[in-house]
XYZ file of C-alpha atoms in Angstrom:
541
model
C 8.432 104.064 81.810
C 6.912 100.751 82.227
C 4.819 100.926 85.391
C 4.422 97.164 85.526
C 8.067 96.898 86.179
C 8.281 99.134 89.346
C 8.024 96.134 91.735
C 11.138 94.585 89.868
C 13.126 97.567 90.395
C 12.242 98.401 93.950
C 10.479 96.347 96.574
C 10.107 96.064 100.484
C 9.112 92.824 101.957
C 5.711 93.438 103.634
C 5.450 92.439 107.234
C 2.321 92.934 109.181
C 0.881 92.003 112.730
C -2.360 90.085 112.938
C -4.579 90.919 115.995
C -6.269 87.818 117.189
C -7.900 89.098 120.412
C -7.931 92.054 122.930
C -9.585 91.890 126.169
C -9.558 94.063 129.438
C -9.589 92.271 132.793
C -9.596 93.381 136.509
C -8.486 91.208 139.398
C -8.028 91.655 143.123
C -7.101 89.730 146.179
C -4.762 87.105 144.609
C -7.363 86.515 141.817
C -6.043 86.219 138.225
C -5.591 83.964 135.297
C -4.560 80.199 135.927
C -1.587 78.580 134.420
C -2.043 77.850 130.701
C -0.065 77.418 127.505
C -0.408 80.093 124.860
C -0.155 79.536 121.087
C 0.279 83.116 119.972
C 2.263 86.166 120.905
C 0.884 87.945 124.063
C 1.212 91.497 125.207
C 0.285 92.325 128.758
C -0.312 96.035 129.534
C -1.000 97.124 133.038
C -3.542 100.017 133.412
C -3.465 100.178 137.178
C -2.192 98.257 140.187
C 0.475 95.552 140.530
C 0.592 91.798 140.050
C 2.816 88.911 139.282
C 3.429 87.134 135.931
C 4.673 83.486 135.968
C 6.157 82.748 132.657
C 7.622 79.336 132.170
C 8.141 79.086 135.957
C 9.853 82.417 136.385
C 8.142 85.261 138.195
C 7.986 88.847 136.967
C 6.384 91.947 138.490
C 3.551 93.582 136.449
C 3.052 97.290 136.882
C 2.198 100.427 135.227
C 4.673 101.719 132.853
C 6.224 98.664 131.407
C 4.354 96.156 128.996
C 5.357 92.573 129.017
C 5.574 90.407 125.772
C 5.332 86.708 125.813
C 6.065 84.492 122.713
C 4.033 81.490 121.537
C 4.536 78.165 123.306
C 5.185 79.570 126.812
C 3.106 78.895 129.971
C 1.541 81.864 131.643
C -0.116 82.613 134.896
C -1.121 86.116 136.136
C -1.952 86.922 139.770
C -3.127 90.296 141.361
C -1.170 91.373 144.457
C -2.877 91.158 147.808
C -3.196 94.812 148.476
C -4.047 96.267 145.069
C -6.579 95.950 142.229
C -4.846 94.781 139.036
C -6.394 96.205 135.869
C -4.776 95.116 132.584
C -5.120 94.602 128.766
C -4.282 91.288 127.113
C -3.442 91.322 123.423
C -2.901 88.158 121.443
C -1.229 88.655 118.057
C 1.271 87.206 115.576
C 3.597 88.592 112.840
C 3.283 87.534 109.161
C 5.749 87.905 106.294
C 5.120 88.594 102.657
C 3.737 85.094 101.860
C 1.459 85.100 104.918
C 3.941 82.677 106.760
C 4.685 83.346 110.409
C 7.953 85.242 111.161
C 10.358 84.680 114.065
C 9.426 86.684 117.018
C 10.331 90.289 116.840
C 10.160 90.780 120.706
C 11.946 88.770 123.274
C 9.913 87.270 126.056
C 10.456 89.805 128.763
C 9.501 93.391 129.940
C 9.582 95.914 127.108
C 10.513 99.463 127.208
C 8.499 102.043 125.610
C 8.950 105.763 125.312
C 5.302 106.861 126.045
C 3.354 104.343 128.024
C 0.322 106.613 128.062
C 0.227 106.531 124.252
C 0.383 102.799 124.307
C -2.705 102.678 126.558
C -4.531 105.302 124.304
C -3.893 103.299 121.198
C -5.158 100.141 122.759
C -8.329 101.809 123.931
C -8.849 103.354 120.456
C -8.484 99.792 118.931
C -11.018 98.233 121.372
C -13.437 101.023 120.519
C -13.441 100.421 116.733
C -12.558 96.701 116.345
C -16.042 95.530 115.865
C -16.660 97.948 113.083
C -17.993 96.410 109.886
C -17.137 99.146 107.373
C -13.986 98.449 105.362
C -12.502 102.050 106.076
C -13.059 101.456 109.907
C -11.236 98.147 109.760
C -8.413 99.679 107.834
C -8.114 102.238 110.608
C -8.079 99.433 113.292
C -5.454 97.632 111.303
C -3.285 100.761 110.991
C -3.582 101.473 114.525
C -2.465 97.993 115.639
C 0.464 98.051 113.317
C 1.655 101.458 114.994
C 1.135 99.885 118.386
C 3.295 96.930 117.683
C 5.729 99.119 115.839
C 6.258 101.366 118.832
C 7.043 98.482 121.001
C 9.194 96.744 118.535
C 11.321 99.827 117.617
C 12.051 100.507 121.336
C 12.864 96.859 121.913
C 15.369 96.890 119.068
C 17.185 99.829 120.825
C 16.871 98.107 124.098
C 18.530 94.976 122.666
C 21.365 97.173 121.262
C 21.812 98.811 124.836
C 21.746 95.269 126.533
C 24.356 93.940 124.069
C 26.767 96.592 125.299
C 25.775 97.180 128.895
C 24.436 94.822 131.568
C 21.637 96.881 132.870
C 21.010 94.912 136.041
C 24.674 95.063 136.786
C 24.707 98.695 136.374
C 21.716 99.435 138.708
C 23.470 97.044 141.266
C 26.627 99.125 141.207
C 24.678 102.358 141.741
C 22.853 100.757 144.588
C 26.192 99.853 146.212
C 27.390 103.487 145.676
C 24.372 104.799 147.479
C 25.513 103.173 150.711
C 28.242 105.892 150.828
C 26.019 108.716 149.280
C 23.165 108.399 151.815
C 23.568 112.028 152.938
C 23.435 113.542 149.469
C 20.424 114.787 147.476
C 20.050 112.367 144.626
C 17.469 112.233 141.805
C 16.230 109.436 139.662
C 17.162 111.287 136.620
C 20.663 111.546 137.709
C 21.096 107.777 138.402
C 19.246 106.693 135.248
C 21.700 108.947 133.185
C 24.564 107.023 135.090
C 23.081 103.731 134.323
C 22.574 104.848 130.688
C 18.995 103.725 130.605
C 15.513 105.538 130.626
C 14.178 106.929 133.872
C 11.285 104.497 133.746
C 13.490 101.400 133.204
C 15.823 102.572 136.037
C 12.806 102.933 138.311
C 11.630 99.483 137.463
C 15.016 97.864 137.932
C 15.582 99.664 141.075
C 12.333 98.513 142.608
C 12.997 94.955 141.555
C 16.433 94.826 143.167
C 15.563 96.831 146.472
C 11.810 96.353 146.861
C 11.222 100.111 147.120
C 11.653 103.314 145.285
C 14.602 105.647 145.632
C 13.145 107.977 148.193
C 12.051 105.060 150.460
C 15.630 103.367 149.985
C 17.467 106.612 150.869
C 15.318 107.189 153.851
C 15.936 103.758 155.114
C 19.678 104.145 154.686
C 19.772 107.516 156.363
C 17.925 106.195 159.435
C 20.077 103.126 159.863
C 23.126 105.489 159.915
C 21.369 107.832 162.244
C 20.506 104.932 164.689
C 24.160 103.944 164.943
C 25.248 107.553 165.495
C 22.459 108.243 168.108
C 23.598 105.138 170.084
C 27.281 106.449 169.891
C 26.132 109.664 171.755
C 26.171 111.998 168.851
C 23.987 115.078 169.342
C 20.583 115.075 167.553
C 21.254 118.230 165.515
C 24.586 116.864 164.415
C 22.971 113.495 163.479
C 20.286 115.196 161.356
C 22.922 117.121 159.379
C 25.150 114.161 159.006
C 22.457 112.010 157.327
C 21.217 114.752 155.002
C 18.508 116.651 156.978
C 19.197 120.277 157.420
C 16.004 120.627 159.486
C 16.166 118.856 162.879
C 12.529 119.048 163.376
C 11.810 117.327 159.947
C 14.394 114.715 160.770
C 12.477 113.986 164.080
C 9.284 113.506 162.190
C 10.728 111.192 159.522
C 12.520 109.083 162.186
C 9.304 108.584 164.106
C 7.607 107.647 160.939
C 10.137 105.026 160.113
C 10.879 103.628 163.427
C 7.606 104.157 165.285
C 9.532 106.148 168.175
C 11.162 109.472 168.394
C 14.962 109.654 168.449
C 14.964 110.272 172.003
C 12.784 107.337 172.765
C 14.905 105.164 170.491
C 18.051 105.976 172.472
C 16.176 105.187 175.797
C 14.855 101.906 174.567
C 18.304 100.719 173.728
C 20.172 101.830 176.792
C 21.653 99.055 178.933
C 22.182 101.112 182.082
C 20.296 103.843 184.078
C 20.195 107.059 182.036
C 21.102 110.551 183.403
C 17.750 112.386 182.960
C 17.113 116.055 183.559
C 13.385 116.741 184.231
C 12.119 120.171 183.577
C 8.592 118.755 183.651
C 6.608 115.719 184.867
C 8.631 114.994 188.081
C 5.627 113.373 189.768
C 4.916 111.141 186.723
C 8.545 109.948 186.603
C 8.602 109.166 190.335
C 5.328 107.386 190.089
C 7.058 105.093 187.463
C 9.998 104.494 189.857
C 12.205 106.668 187.636
C 14.522 109.117 189.569
C 15.990 111.847 187.406
C 19.504 113.059 188.061
C 18.379 116.760 187.900
C 15.151 118.404 188.280
C 13.644 121.997 187.879
C 13.612 123.583 191.319
C 9.837 124.659 190.973
C 8.834 121.041 190.614
C 10.709 119.705 193.510
C 9.158 122.384 195.773
C 5.722 120.858 195.257
C 3.899 119.882 198.517
C 3.822 116.168 197.786
C 7.108 115.714 195.956
C 9.434 117.833 198.158
C 10.559 114.894 200.434
C 10.646 112.399 197.544
C 12.961 114.641 195.551
C 15.138 115.959 198.345
C 18.250 114.261 197.098
C 17.853 115.223 193.447
C 19.976 117.899 192.094
C 17.994 121.252 191.441
C 18.376 123.404 188.542
C 16.789 126.790 187.613
C 13.709 126.917 185.408
C 12.960 130.565 185.840
C 15.260 131.937 184.504
C 16.320 128.940 182.342
C 20.027 128.659 182.245
C 21.094 126.139 179.406
C 24.658 126.338 180.627
C 23.881 125.158 184.060
C 22.098 122.120 182.580
C 24.776 121.356 179.858
C 27.388 121.325 182.840
C 25.520 118.265 184.226
C 25.947 116.369 180.863
C 22.478 114.954 180.874
C 21.729 111.967 178.439
C 18.079 112.969 178.097
C 16.001 115.969 178.868
C 12.313 116.276 179.488
C 10.730 119.614 178.945
C 7.126 120.992 179.043
C 7.250 123.519 176.322
C 8.528 124.312 172.840
C 10.490 127.316 174.345
C 12.380 124.978 176.595
C 12.837 122.568 173.843
C 14.453 125.221 171.651
C 16.745 126.166 174.483
C 17.976 122.758 175.511
C 17.696 120.359 172.504
C 21.310 121.079 171.445
C 22.546 119.690 174.828
C 21.039 116.252 174.742
C 18.184 114.258 173.157
C 15.140 116.352 174.283
C 11.431 115.485 174.289
C 8.404 117.660 175.123
C 5.795 116.198 177.582
C 3.389 118.865 178.008
C 0.647 118.685 180.726
C -1.275 121.277 178.948
C -1.792 118.988 176.057
C -2.480 115.668 177.845
C -4.508 114.433 180.656
C -2.411 113.102 183.601
C -2.638 109.395 182.851
C -2.390 109.895 179.114
C 0.998 111.552 179.902
C 1.810 108.791 182.258
C 1.377 106.243 179.559
C 3.291 108.303 177.086
C 6.340 108.490 179.541
C 5.892 104.671 180.331
C 6.211 103.999 176.559
C 9.380 106.078 176.306
C 11.091 104.348 179.427
C 9.548 100.835 179.011
C 7.515 101.144 182.260
C 4.125 100.073 180.927
C 3.204 97.624 183.777
C 4.151 100.228 186.254
C 1.909 102.902 184.745
C -1.183 100.521 184.510
C -0.613 99.642 188.326
C -0.694 103.402 189.149
C -3.923 103.990 187.061
C -5.697 100.878 188.615
C -4.887 102.142 192.082
C -6.412 105.618 191.370
C -9.491 104.131 189.633
C -10.199 101.845 192.706
C -9.905 105.044 194.925
C -12.275 107.096 192.924
C -14.744 104.309 192.742
C -14.934 104.116 196.629
C -15.149 107.949 196.919
C -17.999 108.051 194.353
C -20.132 105.898 196.491
C -19.823 108.405 199.382
C -21.241 111.064 197.198
C -24.574 109.246 196.773
C -27.379 111.305 198.069
C -25.072 114.312 198.555
C -24.438 115.464 195.008
C -27.470 115.844 192.791
C -27.647 115.068 189.188
C -28.265 118.665 188.482
C -25.101 120.003 190.394
C -22.334 121.520 188.455
C -18.708 122.045 189.566
C -16.076 124.443 188.529
C -12.447 125.028 189.532
C -10.891 128.568 189.412
C -7.616 130.176 190.491
C -7.539 133.870 191.914
C -4.375 135.839 191.376
C -3.646 139.519 191.642
C -3.426 139.997 187.932
C -5.448 137.187 186.486
C -8.279 134.721 187.082
C -8.201 131.132 185.550
C -10.934 128.575 185.075
C -9.872 125.083 184.464
C -10.858 122.036 182.187
C -10.161 118.490 182.946
C -6.408 118.339 182.196
C -3.799 118.835 184.903
C -4.719 121.995 186.716
C -5.789 122.635 190.312
C -7.500 119.229 190.918
C -10.026 119.637 187.979
C -9.225 116.244 186.570
C -10.215 114.630 189.902
C -13.603 116.349 189.842
C -14.495 115.699 186.182
C -12.793 112.521 185.208
C -12.143 110.989 188.539
C -15.422 111.598 190.542
C -17.521 112.021 187.445
C -18.919 115.358 188.418
C -20.674 117.575 186.027
C -19.135 120.887 184.621
C -21.144 123.941 183.895
C -22.427 123.999 180.208
C -19.997 126.738 179.228
C -17.000 124.771 180.667
C -18.168 121.615 179.168
C -18.341 123.323 175.738
C -15.192 125.425 175.818
C -12.680 123.473 178.015
C -13.531 119.726 178.769
C -11.409 117.510 176.571
C -10.224 120.580 174.702
C -7.716 122.695 176.772
C -6.224 122.938 180.289
C -7.315 126.351 181.330
C -8.828 129.802 180.185
C -8.129 133.211 181.304
C -11.399 135.095 182.302
C -12.386 138.444 183.702
C -14.125 139.207 186.984
C -17.377 139.804 185.253
C -17.153 136.422 183.611
C -16.974 134.419 186.985
C -20.746 133.923 187.481
C -21.029 132.299 184.002
C -18.300 129.757 184.767
C -18.924 129.199 188.452
C -21.563 126.502 188.653
C -23.292 125.799 191.904
C -20.167 124.256 193.532
C -17.011 126.335 193.107
C -13.368 125.218 194.151
C -11.126 128.198 194.296
C -7.296 128.152 194.567
C -6.603 131.507 196.195
C -3.201 132.956 195.408
C -4.091 136.588 196.159
C -6.250 136.566 199.458
C -6.842 140.396 199.320
C -8.334 140.208 195.839
C -10.488 137.119 196.782
C -11.941 138.954 199.889
C -12.774 141.824 197.536
C -14.433 139.618 195.129
C -16.618 138.024 197.860
C -17.800 141.318 199.001
C -19.259 141.962 195.450
C -23.052 141.834 195.243
C -22.852 139.761 192.040
C -20.551 137.274 193.849
C -22.959 136.901 196.811
C -25.772 136.258 194.254
C -23.988 133.366 192.635
C -25.669 129.846 193.345
C -22.366 128.528 194.841
C -21.998 131.467 197.262
C -25.701 131.566 198.240
C -25.590 127.765 199.018
C -22.379 128.076 200.900
C -20.691 125.778 198.313
C -17.477 127.628 197.683
C -14.439 125.629 198.640
C -10.995 127.126 199.234
C -7.972 125.012 198.235
C -4.410 125.737 199.206
C -2.239 126.601 196.267
C 0.783 124.728 197.676
C -1.271 121.656 197.756
C -2.914 122.076 194.362
C -0.145 123.541 192.339
C 0.415 120.504 190.186
C -1.377 117.407 189.131
C 0.519 114.215 188.875
C -0.171 110.620 189.926
C 1.523 111.063 193.209
C -0.346 114.312 194.192
C -3.731 113.451 192.852
C -4.940 110.867 195.501
C -3.992 113.387 198.286
C -5.914 116.246 196.466
C -8.860 113.880 196.089
C -8.947 113.284 199.869
C -8.978 117.137 200.380
C -11.656 117.725 197.871
C -13.894 114.849 199.305
C -13.370 116.238 202.791
C -14.374 119.832 201.587
C -17.591 118.323 199.950
C -18.598 116.194 202.951
C -17.900 118.682 205.629
C -19.795 121.531 203.952
C -22.736 118.986 203.454
C -22.523 118.026 207.095
C -22.641 121.700 208.029
C -25.706 122.353 206.093
C -27.328 119.272 207.456
C -26.576 120.548 211.080
C -28.122 123.863 210.369
C -31.139 122.330 208.996
C -31.570 120.033 211.902
C -30.966 122.922 214.520
C -33.642 125.016 212.787
């Protein structure tokens, strides 16, 4: 065998890729590369973030997962998106044939599809690490790695061109998007849709974002919420709407709706009503009346309140203890206000229902929350301003009467329990602490103020919480009399200084914007009368 004739019997034209330059750049806040003409092939490979590539006047999205190839003679401009840092690699190269002459471009100017984007980045970093090597062996390694890098992209591009010749990718994805308009309630995956479009998952994700501006999850959620809004305005029940748009869990549907729309489903309904709505109030009657809202039905225990009884005389009364869902369903309410999760669970299948808990919100926080729901913001602010003007006047009357070291507590004595209150809704405590600005005992400040509405305590704990001014709502007079006879009670600072003030349960049962000003008057009267009595005793002695 003549070894000199091997090349005559078998030869493969040698094609290689020459690396002209490789750089890594990072841009942010609309920074980038100004418009310029390139005279070599260019690969743009994003490592992090998103940006825009302007190529011959056409804009293309740059993002992780899809390299972009540009052929010689094109104009190029690269810009980072406003809200991201764009980190990318720029690779200048050209292909050469057996004689060293340039070949026709192997890659079309466009996004390229690659099977393993992470491997592409790893090869680029390996080339960058070694490309300044002087040793011949190292240079051969760099050359080999670069040929593999371009080969990976060129091979996939060839497959992509065959795919494009038989299927219009963009048209396929557009058809799938149109189908999703009808399939919004289904559980659909990117893998399923990519297979339907007969393209890779990565390429489908890219095209989907290009055509919709979001990912599959965001697009499906938007579709579901648009259909949900139409159903809610038609009067469909919340639970039914959740199921119809693909959410088996009503509570999860509520959370997602609020995340997307900024308001709960119930608030959405109220905001779009054109006529007065039929409301059943199981909580917050005084708040509603203060806003000028008259519910069609109200819990009996609320309407019996001392300050709200006359104002709610003509409102239909329903039982709250025991709660009877059938009684409320018969009234066909369009919206239900409840004060607890238990009430929500019992009534939410009847009509849109929302929890407004006085245990979780201070009186005026709750008023603003209701005002937002019913579009009564100006009314709420007028009520709050009126209250603030009143407490400012009353504070001035306490100058010289209440000392900076004085502490105030509010308790309730029942036959089976004793409660101490924080600065939420209970028994006039908000008036003392947030309204008049009086000081709580350290233990109440630490455990209750701005934390919880009330706490159950034992008889033995009363002196620890009492302070030197104690407001007591007496529900069980016999127990209260027994406590007053105890030696430890008589040794309390509040008792010794005759600064225990009795409040009537009927007048202090609830705290709302209508009742609070009246309760303030009573509390101020008790403080001033007790102080006047002490002054008279001092004067007579």
